[in-house]
């Protein structure tokens, strides 16, 4: 049995965790994620951040992965992330 690369597994788990937060109304981060939803499309807007430390935290990384998983060449080119 061949295992998937660690990066692929981590990306999938991050997106799954973000989906579970968006689906669970009682989750503490649900309102934060829900407020980032775009009115025009299904994409999520990135929150403003001043430091790289915050930019590399869970929410911005998960939003970037989520948006790139929706498709579109612009998202993949901008983030450099491709999902299978």
PDB file of C-alpha atoms in Angstrom:
ATOM      1  CA  UNK A   1       0.000   0.000   0.000  1.00  0.00           C
ATOM      2  CA  UNK A   2       1.440   3.345  -1.056  1.00  0.00           C
ATOM      3  CA  UNK A   3       0.971   6.295   1.269  1.00  0.00           C
ATOM      4  CA  UNK A   4       0.117   9.781   0.071  1.00  0.00           C
ATOM      5  CA  UNK A   5       2.716  12.527   0.551  1.00  0.00           C
ATOM      6  CA  UNK A   6       2.611  14.257   3.918  1.00  0.00           C
ATOM      7  CA  UNK A   7       1.848  17.654   2.361  1.00  0.00           C
ATOM      8  CA  UNK A   8      -1.223  16.245   0.598  1.00  0.00           C
ATOM      9  CA  UNK A   9      -2.508  14.636   3.799  1.00  0.00           C
ATOM     10  CA  UNK A  10      -1.952  17.853   5.772  1.00  0.00           C
ATOM     11  CA  UNK A  11      -3.762  19.946   3.148  1.00  0.00           C
ATOM     12  CA  UNK A  12      -6.735  17.582   3.077  1.00  0.00           C
ATOM     13  CA  UNK A  13      -6.992  17.533   6.885  1.00  0.00           C
ATOM     14  CA  UNK A  14      -6.779  21.327   7.055  1.00  0.00           C
ATOM     15  CA  UNK A  15      -9.609  21.716   4.551  1.00  0.00           C
ATOM     16  CA  UNK A  16     -11.682  19.073   6.365  1.00  0.00           C
ATOM     17  CA  UNK A  17     -11.187  20.901   9.671  1.00  0.00           C
ATOM     18  CA  UNK A  18     -12.218  24.217   8.087  1.00  0.00           C
ATOM     19  CA  UNK A  19     -15.328  22.540   6.614  1.00  0.00           C
ATOM     20  CA  UNK A  20     -16.249  21.134  10.029  1.00  0.00           C
ATOM     21  CA  UNK A  21     -15.878  24.604  11.579  1.00  0.00           C
ATOM     22  CA  UNK A  22     -18.097  26.113   8.878  1.00  0.00           C
ATOM     23  CA  UNK A  23     -20.732  23.382   9.356  1.00  0.00           C
ATOM     24  CA  UNK A  24     -20.806  23.507  13.169  1.00  0.00           C
ATOM     25  CA  UNK A  25     -22.729  26.585  14.332  1.00  0.00           C
ATOM     26  CA  UNK A  26     -21.607  26.048  17.929  1.00  0.00           C
ATOM     27  CA  UNK A  27     -17.886  26.076  17.106  1.00  0.00           C
ATOM     28  CA  UNK A  28     -16.119  29.168  18.557  1.00  0.00           C
ATOM     29  CA  UNK A  29     -14.529  30.026  15.183  1.00  0.00           C
ATOM     30  CA  UNK A  30     -17.750  29.622  13.184  1.00  0.00           C
ATOM     31  CA  UNK A  31     -18.652  33.325  13.321  1.00  0.00           C
ATOM     32  CA  UNK A  32     -15.092  34.326  12.392  1.00  0.00           C
ATOM     33  CA  UNK A  33     -15.094  32.084   9.312  1.00  0.00           C
ATOM     34  CA  UNK A  34     -18.696  32.942   8.407  1.00  0.00           C
ATOM     35  CA  UNK A  35     -17.895  36.668   8.439  1.00  0.00           C
ATOM     36  CA  UNK A  36     -15.126  36.061   5.860  1.00  0.00           C
ATOM     37  CA  UNK A  37     -17.505  34.617   3.251  1.00  0.00           C
ATOM     38  CA  UNK A  38     -17.676  36.562   0.001  1.00  0.00           C
ATOM     39  CA  UNK A  39     -21.077  37.875  -1.040  1.00  0.00           C
ATOM     40  CA  UNK A  40     -20.385  37.216  -4.726  1.00  0.00           C
ATOM     41  CA  UNK A  41     -18.863  33.740  -4.745  1.00  0.00           C
ATOM     42  CA  UNK A  42     -18.271  30.738  -2.502  1.00  0.00           C
ATOM     43  CA  UNK A  43     -14.766  31.918  -1.696  1.00  0.00           C
ATOM     44  CA  UNK A  44     -13.622  33.172   1.680  1.00  0.00           C
ATOM     45  CA  UNK A  45     -11.877  36.522   2.094  1.00  0.00           C
ATOM     46  CA  UNK A  46      -8.509  36.559   3.836  1.00  0.00           C
ATOM     47  CA  UNK A  47      -8.493  38.448   7.127  1.00  0.00           C
ATOM     48  CA  UNK A  48      -6.135  41.409   7.523  1.00  0.00           C
ATOM     49  CA  UNK A  49      -2.936  40.640   9.395  1.00  0.00           C
ATOM     50  CA  UNK A  50       0.191  42.618  10.202  1.00  0.00           C
ATOM     51  CA  UNK A  51       2.741  39.911  10.963  1.00  0.00           C
ATOM     52  CA  UNK A  52       3.923  36.823   9.126  1.00  0.00           C
ATOM     53  CA  UNK A  53       3.286  34.806  12.259  1.00  0.00           C
ATOM     54  CA  UNK A  54      -0.432  35.536  12.101  1.00  0.00           C
ATOM     55  CA  UNK A  55      -0.445  35.089   8.311  1.00  0.00           C
ATOM     56  CA  UNK A  56       0.936  31.570   8.710  1.00  0.00           C
ATOM     57  CA  UNK A  57      -1.564  30.575  11.400  1.00  0.00           C
ATOM     58  CA  UNK A  58      -4.435  28.145  10.864  1.00  0.00           C
ATOM     59  CA  UNK A  59      -7.196  30.454   9.609  1.00  0.00           C
ATOM     60  CA  UNK A  60      -5.306  32.253   6.789  1.00  0.00           C
ATOM     61  CA  UNK A  61      -3.641  29.016   5.643  1.00  0.00           C
ATOM     62  CA  UNK A  62      -6.930  27.119   5.723  1.00  0.00           C
ATOM     63  CA  UNK A  63      -8.711  29.877   3.783  1.00  0.00           C
ATOM     64  CA  UNK A  64      -5.978  29.900   1.114  1.00  0.00           C
ATOM     65  CA  UNK A  65      -6.244  26.116   0.750  1.00  0.00           C
ATOM     66  CA  UNK A  66     -10.045  26.258   0.677  1.00  0.00           C
ATOM     67  CA  UNK A  67     -10.078  28.934  -2.031  1.00  0.00           C
ATOM     68  CA  UNK A  68      -7.518  27.076  -4.137  1.00  0.00           C
ATOM     69  CA  UNK A  69      -9.506  23.843  -3.817  1.00  0.00           C
ATOM     70  CA  UNK A  70     -12.525  25.590  -5.377  1.00  0.00           C
ATOM     71  CA  UNK A  71     -10.581  25.752  -8.623  1.00  0.00           C
ATOM     72  CA  UNK A  72      -9.433  28.488 -10.874  1.00  0.00           C
ATOM     73  CA  UNK A  73      -5.983  29.119 -12.232  1.00  0.00           C
ATOM     74  CA  UNK A  74      -5.636  32.469 -10.462  1.00  0.00           C
ATOM     75  CA  UNK A  75      -5.962  30.931  -7.015  1.00  0.00           C
ATOM     76  CA  UNK A  76      -3.437  28.193  -7.716  1.00  0.00           C
ATOM     77  CA  UNK A  77      -0.931  30.551  -9.308  1.00  0.00           C
ATOM     78  CA  UNK A  78      -1.205  33.051  -6.457  1.00  0.00           C
ATOM     79  CA  UNK A  79      -0.870  30.554  -3.622  1.00  0.00           C
ATOM     80  CA  UNK A  80       1.341  28.040  -5.367  1.00  0.00           C
ATOM     81  CA  UNK A  81      -0.816  25.246  -3.943  1.00  0.00           C
ATOM     82  CA  UNK A  82      -2.401  22.515  -6.016  1.00  0.00           C
ATOM     83  CA  UNK A  83      -4.713  19.884  -4.603  1.00  0.00           C
ATOM     84  CA  UNK A  84      -5.472  16.512  -6.089  1.00  0.00           C
TER      85      UNK A  84
END
